[in-house]
Amino acid sequence: MGWFRWWGKSRKTDNTPDIEVQDLQVSSITKRAALLALSEKLSLGSENVVGEVVLALDHPELYVEQWEERLDNRGIEAPIPDLAWIALVDALDQLGLVWEIDWKQDAQTILFAVGSLLDRRGWLLPAADRRLEQAISHDNYTFDLLGELHKWLRPHGIVMGHLDINSDSYVLIIVREDECGEIERLAATSGYRFHSRFS
């Protein structure tokens, strides 16, 4: 009798999926939607960028084959769990919308990278403020230099942050301050991180 009672309770009596399965499906859909929305926002609506992310999500083997040379620079030879995130970063890089720098980089390279990002977005600051080199202490470490530039850009309504690819490099990107919260939320929902500060 006890066994029958256990069996009756453990068997499903309808066709609705388990709560855990439902949560997993919703979570997966939410992550995908957030990543695609983030891709569109960061790429200024580029269909090519969003398309590359979709390809990495839906057909990872095909993506790896198509972008073999680009992925080879990262030591990626087969699909990995974060392939869609890497696809987003690399596609943004192709458009000049991000700039990946080493954790130990000289000031001039960093200044050139940030200046290029500003120019690519078309965010021309007042002439007196375009001298980025005045914003930093040239003998500082990379992280400190990035922190100084971050602070310098904030009064202009611009946030310089970085996309976390679990590497010893910084994938720099600049965004409008009023978009920063949504970008952080979308990145977190998709399972990744956008750092909006250097501290």
PDB file of C-alpha atoms in Angstrom:
ATOM      1  CA  MET A   1       0.000   0.000   0.000  1.00  0.00           C
ATOM      2  CA  GLY A   2       2.830   2.336   0.868  1.00  0.00           C
ATOM      3  CA  TRP A   3       4.549   1.620  -2.459  1.00  0.00           C
ATOM      4  CA  PHE A   4       1.317   2.325  -4.355  1.00  0.00           C
ATOM      5  CA  ARG A   5       0.887   5.629  -2.513  1.00  0.00           C
ATOM      6  CA  TRP A   6       4.500   6.622  -3.401  1.00  0.00           C
ATOM      7  CA  TRP A   7       4.053   5.590  -7.043  1.00  0.00           C
ATOM      8  CA  GLY A   8       0.828   7.531  -7.342  1.00  0.00           C
ATOM      9  CA  LYS A   9       2.413  10.693  -5.973  1.00  0.00           C
ATOM     10  CA  SER A  10       5.561  10.451  -8.028  1.00  0.00           C
ATOM     11  CA  ARG A  11       3.862   9.840 -11.376  1.00  0.00           C
ATOM     12  CA  LYS A  12       2.658  12.832 -13.358  1.00  0.00           C
ATOM     13  CA  THR A  13      -1.094  12.800 -13.840  1.00  0.00           C
ATOM     14  CA  ASP A  14      -1.213  15.503 -16.556  1.00  0.00           C
ATOM     15  CA  ASN A  15       0.848  16.642 -19.512  1.00  0.00           C
ATOM     16  CA  THR A  16       2.242  19.867 -18.042  1.00  0.00           C
ATOM     17  CA  PRO A  17       6.022  20.011 -17.894  1.00  0.00           C
ATOM     18  CA  ASP A  18       7.848  19.973 -14.570  1.00  0.00           C
ATOM     19  CA  ILE A  19       8.351  23.377 -12.969  1.00  0.00           C
ATOM     20  CA  GLU A  20      12.128  22.967 -13.255  1.00  0.00           C
ATOM     21  CA  VAL A  21      11.874  22.212 -16.973  1.00  0.00           C
ATOM     22  CA  GLN A  22       9.617  25.235 -17.488  1.00  0.00           C
ATOM     23  CA  ASP A  23      12.046  27.469 -15.587  1.00  0.00           C
ATOM     24  CA  LEU A  24      14.951  26.152 -17.628  1.00  0.00           C
ATOM     25  CA  GLN A  25      13.134  26.855 -20.894  1.00  0.00           C
ATOM     26  CA  VAL A  26      12.113  30.354 -19.828  1.00  0.00           C
ATOM     27  CA  SER A  27      15.618  31.033 -18.566  1.00  0.00           C
ATOM     28  CA  SER A  28      17.127  29.904 -21.867  1.00  0.00           C
ATOM     29  CA  ILE A  29      14.733  32.060 -23.892  1.00  0.00           C
ATOM     30  CA  THR A  30      15.366  35.059 -21.634  1.00  0.00           C
ATOM     31  CA  LYS A  31      19.138  34.687 -21.920  1.00  0.00           C
ATOM     32  CA  ARG A  32      18.971  34.462 -25.692  1.00  0.00           C
ATOM     33  CA  ALA A  33      16.625  37.440 -26.016  1.00  0.00           C
ATOM     34  CA  ALA A  34      18.824  39.521 -23.703  1.00  0.00           C
ATOM     35  CA  LEU A  35      21.995  38.653 -25.624  1.00  0.00           C
ATOM     36  CA  LEU A  36      20.418  39.526 -28.963  1.00  0.00           C
ATOM     37  CA  ALA A  37      19.032  42.800 -27.597  1.00  0.00           C
ATOM     38  CA  LEU A  38      22.465  43.623 -26.188  1.00  0.00           C
ATOM     39  CA  SER A  39      24.099  42.755 -29.513  1.00  0.00           C
ATOM     40  CA  GLU A  40      21.781  45.105 -31.352  1.00  0.00           C
ATOM     41  CA  LYS A  41      22.320  47.927 -28.864  1.00  0.00           C
ATOM     42  CA  LEU A  42      26.122  47.698 -28.718  1.00  0.00           C
ATOM     43  CA  SER A  43      26.451  47.346 -32.493  1.00  0.00           C
ATOM     44  CA  LEU A  44      24.244  50.352 -33.237  1.00  0.00           C
ATOM     45  CA  GLY A  45      21.691  48.060 -34.832  1.00  0.00           C
ATOM     46  CA  SER A  46      24.069  46.135 -37.094  1.00  0.00           C
ATOM     47  CA  GLU A  47      22.299  43.136 -38.648  1.00  0.00           C
ATOM     48  CA  ASN A  48      25.683  41.537 -39.356  1.00  0.00           C
ATOM     49  CA  VAL A  49      26.661  41.551 -35.687  1.00  0.00           C
ATOM     50  CA  VAL A  50      23.320  40.151 -34.552  1.00  0.00           C
ATOM     51  CA  GLY A  51      23.513  37.579 -37.341  1.00  0.00           C
ATOM     52  CA  GLU A  52      26.920  36.362 -36.191  1.00  0.00           C
ATOM     53  CA  VAL A  53      25.656  35.962 -32.630  1.00  0.00           C
ATOM     54  CA  VAL A  54      22.610  34.029 -33.862  1.00  0.00           C
ATOM     55  CA  LEU A  55      24.861  31.760 -35.933  1.00  0.00           C
ATOM     56  CA  ALA A  56      27.067  31.070 -32.902  1.00  0.00           C
ATOM     57  CA  LEU A  57      23.973  30.272 -30.820  1.00  0.00           C
ATOM     58  CA  ASP A  58      22.129  28.083 -33.312  1.00  0.00           C
ATOM     59  CA  HIS A  59      24.932  26.534 -35.363  1.00  0.00           C
ATOM     60  CA  PRO A  60      28.142  26.702 -33.314  1.00  0.00           C
ATOM     61  CA  GLU A  61      30.020  24.206 -35.504  1.00  0.00           C
ATOM     62  CA  LEU A  62      29.229  26.242 -38.617  1.00  0.00           C
ATOM     63  CA  TYR A  63      30.253  29.444 -36.854  1.00  0.00           C
ATOM     64  CA  VAL A  64      33.618  27.955 -35.876  1.00  0.00           C
ATOM     65  CA  GLU A  65      34.154  26.766 -39.432  1.00  0.00           C
ATOM     66  CA  GLN A  66      33.210  30.120 -40.949  1.00  0.00           C
ATOM     67  CA  TRP A  67      35.352  32.173 -38.572  1.00  0.00           C
ATOM     68  CA  GLU A  68      38.192  29.684 -38.168  1.00  0.00           C
ATOM     69  CA  GLU A  69      40.983  32.206 -38.757  1.00  0.00           C
ATOM     70  CA  ARG A  70      39.544  34.780 -36.369  1.00  0.00           C
ATOM     71  CA  LEU A  71      38.959  32.212 -33.636  1.00  0.00           C
ATOM     72  CA  ASP A  72      42.427  30.747 -34.115  1.00  0.00           C
ATOM     73  CA  ASN A  73      43.839  33.958 -32.610  1.00  0.00           C
ATOM     74  CA  ARG A  74      41.957  33.074 -29.426  1.00  0.00           C
ATOM     75  CA  GLY A  75      42.987  29.431 -29.460  1.00  0.00           C
ATOM     76  CA  ILE A  76      39.422  28.316 -30.175  1.00  0.00           C
ATOM     77  CA  GLU A  77      39.200  25.336 -32.503  1.00  0.00           C
ATOM     78  CA  ALA A  78      35.791  23.944 -31.548  1.00  0.00           C
ATOM     79  CA  PRO A  79      32.529  25.278 -30.067  1.00  0.00           C
ATOM     80  CA  ILE A  80      32.801  26.465 -26.462  1.00  0.00           C
ATOM     81  CA  PRO A  81      30.011  27.399 -24.008  1.00  0.00           C
ATOM     82  CA  ASP A  82      30.662  31.157 -24.389  1.00  0.00           C
ATOM     83  CA  LEU A  83      30.975  31.114 -28.178  1.00  0.00           C
ATOM     84  CA  ALA A  84      28.100  33.562 -28.746  1.00  0.00           C
ATOM     85  CA  TRP A  85      29.684  36.084 -26.344  1.00  0.00           C
ATOM     86  CA  ILE A  86      33.023  35.787 -28.142  1.00  0.00           C
ATOM     87  CA  ALA A  87      31.164  36.145 -31.448  1.00  0.00           C
ATOM     88  CA  LEU A  88      29.653  39.410 -30.206  1.00  0.00           C
ATOM     89  CA  VAL A  89      33.022  40.763 -29.081  1.00  0.00           C
ATOM     90  CA  ASP A  90      34.765  39.817 -32.329  1.00  0.00           C
ATOM     91  CA  ALA A  91      31.945  41.199 -34.494  1.00  0.00           C
ATOM     92  CA  LEU A  92      32.026  44.495 -32.572  1.00  0.00           C
ATOM     93  CA  ASP A  93      35.797  44.541 -33.019  1.00  0.00           C
ATOM     94  CA  GLN A  94      35.391  44.184 -36.784  1.00  0.00           C
ATOM     95  CA  LEU A  95      33.277  47.355 -36.723  1.00  0.00           C
ATOM     96  CA  GLY A  96      35.739  49.236 -34.531  1.00  0.00           C
ATOM     97  CA  LEU A  97      33.198  49.479 -31.712  1.00  0.00           C
ATOM     98  CA  VAL A  98      35.404  47.746 -29.143  1.00  0.00           C
ATOM     99  CA  TRP A  99      39.147  47.750 -28.623  1.00  0.00           C
ATOM    100  CA  GLU A 100      40.857  44.846 -26.908  1.00  0.00           C
ATOM    101  CA  ILE A 101      44.027  45.745 -25.031  1.00  0.00           C
ATOM    102  CA  ASP A 102      46.439  43.688 -22.986  1.00  0.00           C
ATOM    103  CA  TRP A 103      46.400  43.936 -19.188  1.00  0.00           C
ATOM    104  CA  LYS A 104      49.856  45.526 -19.400  1.00  0.00           C
ATOM    105  CA  GLN A 105      49.637  48.196 -22.071  1.00  0.00           C
ATOM    106  CA  ASP A 106      51.458  51.485 -22.600  1.00  0.00           C
ATOM    107  CA  ALA A 107      49.690  54.811 -22.247  1.00  0.00           C
ATOM    108  CA  GLN A 108      49.971  55.794 -25.906  1.00  0.00           C
ATOM    109  CA  THR A 109      48.247  52.625 -27.092  1.00  0.00           C
ATOM    110  CA  ILE A 110      45.457  53.125 -24.566  1.00  0.00           C
ATOM    111  CA  LEU A 111      45.004  56.752 -25.612  1.00  0.00           C
ATOM    112  CA  PHE A 112      44.867  55.741 -29.260  1.00  0.00           C
ATOM    113  CA  ALA A 113      42.294  53.037 -28.486  1.00  0.00           C
ATOM    114  CA  VAL A 114      39.989  55.362 -26.547  1.00  0.00           C
ATOM    115  CA  GLY A 115      40.346  58.121 -29.131  1.00  0.00           C
ATOM    116  CA  SER A 116      39.440  55.646 -31.870  1.00  0.00           C
ATOM    117  CA  LEU A 117      36.371  54.467 -29.975  1.00  0.00           C
ATOM    118  CA  LEU A 118      35.178  58.052 -29.529  1.00  0.00           C
ATOM    119  CA  ASP A 119      35.744  58.814 -33.207  1.00  0.00           C
ATOM    120  CA  ARG A 120      33.981  55.627 -34.320  1.00  0.00           C
ATOM    121  CA  ARG A 121      30.894  56.591 -32.336  1.00  0.00           C
ATOM    122  CA  GLY A 122      31.131  60.123 -33.651  1.00  0.00           C
ATOM    123  CA  TRP A 123      31.153  61.546 -30.155  1.00  0.00           C
ATOM    124  CA  LEU A 124      33.192  64.688 -30.668  1.00  0.00           C
ATOM    125  CA  LEU A 125      33.967  66.383 -27.392  1.00  0.00           C
ATOM    126  CA  PRO A 126      34.727  70.094 -27.040  1.00  0.00           C
ATOM    127  CA  ALA A 127      38.099  70.918 -28.595  1.00  0.00           C
ATOM    128  CA  ALA A 128      39.671  71.819 -25.250  1.00  0.00           C
ATOM    129  CA  ASP A 129      38.704  68.418 -23.880  1.00  0.00           C
ATOM    130  CA  ARG A 130      39.929  66.316 -26.801  1.00  0.00           C
ATOM    131  CA  ARG A 131      43.430  66.140 -25.363  1.00  0.00           C
ATOM    132  CA  LEU A 132      43.083  62.758 -23.775  1.00  0.00           C
ATOM    133  CA  GLU A 133      46.739  62.673 -22.769  1.00  0.00           C
ATOM    134  CA  GLN A 134      46.089  65.396 -20.200  1.00  0.00           C
ATOM    135  CA  ALA A 135      43.661  63.107 -18.398  1.00  0.00           C
ATOM    136  CA  ILE A 136      46.178  60.462 -17.394  1.00  0.00           C
ATOM    137  CA  SER A 137      49.442  59.921 -15.559  1.00  0.00           C
ATOM    138  CA  HIS A 138      51.607  58.268 -18.200  1.00  0.00           C
ATOM    139  CA  ASP A 139      53.654  56.250 -15.717  1.00  0.00           C
ATOM    140  CA  ASN A 140      50.625  54.480 -14.191  1.00  0.00           C
ATOM    141  CA  TYR A 141      49.627  50.836 -14.624  1.00  0.00           C
ATOM    142  CA  THR A 142      47.087  49.943 -17.303  1.00  0.00           C
ATOM    143  CA  PHE A 143      44.179  49.525 -14.875  1.00  0.00           C
ATOM    144  CA  ASP A 144      44.911  52.910 -13.290  1.00  0.00           C
ATOM    145  CA  LEU A 145      45.166  54.600 -16.684  1.00  0.00           C
ATOM    146  CA  LEU A 146      41.796  53.178 -17.662  1.00  0.00           C
ATOM    147  CA  GLY A 147      40.326  54.384 -14.374  1.00  0.00           C
ATOM    148  CA  GLU A 148      41.605  57.912 -15.010  1.00  0.00           C
ATOM    149  CA  LEU A 149      40.137  57.998 -18.508  1.00  0.00           C
ATOM    150  CA  HIS A 150      36.863  56.600 -17.204  1.00  0.00           C
ATOM    151  CA  LYS A 151      36.597  59.429 -14.653  1.00  0.00           C
ATOM    152  CA  TRP A 152      37.517  61.996 -17.285  1.00  0.00           C
ATOM    153  CA  LEU A 153      34.782  60.872 -19.672  1.00  0.00           C
ATOM    154  CA  ARG A 154      31.936  60.721 -17.130  1.00  0.00           C
ATOM    155  CA  PRO A 155      31.246  64.495 -17.007  1.00  0.00           C
ATOM    156  CA  HIS A 156      30.634  64.298 -20.762  1.00  0.00           C
ATOM    157  CA  GLY A 157      27.910  61.670 -20.268  1.00  0.00           C
ATOM    158  CA  ILE A 158      30.154  58.914 -21.636  1.00  0.00           C
ATOM    159  CA  VAL A 159      30.995  55.687 -19.823  1.00  0.00           C
ATOM    160  CA  MET A 160      34.066  53.710 -20.769  1.00  0.00           C
ATOM    161  CA  GLY A 161      33.662  50.146 -19.610  1.00  0.00           C
ATOM    162  CA  HIS A 162      34.755  46.702 -20.688  1.00  0.00           C
ATOM    163  CA  LEU A 163      33.186  43.422 -21.724  1.00  0.00           C
ATOM    164  CA  ASP A 164      34.413  40.540 -19.582  1.00  0.00           C
ATOM    165  CA  ILE A 165      35.678  37.623 -21.678  1.00  0.00           C
ATOM    166  CA  ASN A 166      37.400  35.870 -18.766  1.00  0.00           C
ATOM    167  CA  SER A 167      40.815  36.864 -20.067  1.00  0.00           C
ATOM    168  CA  ASP A 168      43.761  38.973 -18.973  1.00  0.00           C
ATOM    169  CA  SER A 169      42.789  41.582 -21.565  1.00  0.00           C
ATOM    170  CA  TYR A 170      40.269  44.414 -21.459  1.00  0.00           C
ATOM    171  CA  VAL A 171      37.650  44.664 -24.208  1.00  0.00           C
ATOM    172  CA  LEU A 172      37.054  48.407 -24.041  1.00  0.00           C
ATOM    173  CA  ILE A 173      33.790  49.934 -25.161  1.00  0.00           C
ATOM    174  CA  ILE A 174      32.205  53.345 -24.691  1.00  0.00           C
ATOM    175  CA  VAL A 175      28.484  53.892 -24.167  1.00  0.00           C
ATOM    176  CA  ARG A 176      26.176  56.719 -23.227  1.00  0.00           C
ATOM    177  CA  GLU A 177      25.738  57.104 -19.483  1.00  0.00           C
ATOM    178  CA  ASP A 178      21.961  56.978 -19.790  1.00  0.00           C
ATOM    179  CA  GLU A 179      22.224  53.571 -21.524  1.00  0.00           C
ATOM    180  CA  CYS A 180      24.649  52.092 -19.035  1.00  0.00           C
ATOM    181  CA  GLY A 181      22.068  50.595 -16.662  1.00  0.00           C
ATOM    182  CA  GLU A 182      20.203  48.783 -19.423  1.00  0.00           C
ATOM    183  CA  ILE A 183      23.437  47.439 -20.907  1.00  0.00           C
ATOM    184  CA  GLU A 184      24.507  46.095 -17.521  1.00  0.00           C
ATOM    185  CA  ARG A 185      21.075  44.483 -17.050  1.00  0.00           C
ATOM    186  CA  LEU A 186      21.049  42.878 -20.498  1.00  0.00           C
ATOM    187  CA  ALA A 187      24.572  41.551 -20.052  1.00  0.00           C
ATOM    188  CA  ALA A 188      23.743  40.093 -16.636  1.00  0.00           C
ATOM    189  CA  THR A 189      20.496  38.538 -17.887  1.00  0.00           C
ATOM    190  CA  SER A 190      22.337  36.924 -20.787  1.00  0.00           C
ATOM    191  CA  GLY A 191      24.841  35.449 -18.334  1.00  0.00           C
ATOM    192  CA  TYR A 192      27.778  37.764 -19.029  1.00  0.00           C
ATOM    193  CA  ARG A 193      29.314  40.900 -17.588  1.00  0.00           C
ATOM    194  CA  PHE A 194      29.739  44.476 -18.699  1.00  0.00           C
ATOM    195  CA  HIS A 195      31.871  46.415 -16.226  1.00  0.00           C
ATOM    196  CA  SER A 196      30.941  50.089 -16.152  1.00  0.00           C
ATOM    197  CA  ARG A 197      33.829  51.154 -13.941  1.00  0.00           C
ATOM    198  CA  PHE A 198      37.484  50.531 -13.199  1.00  0.00           C
ATOM    199  CA  SER A 199      37.736  50.237  -9.446  1.00  0.00           C
TER     200      SER A 199
END
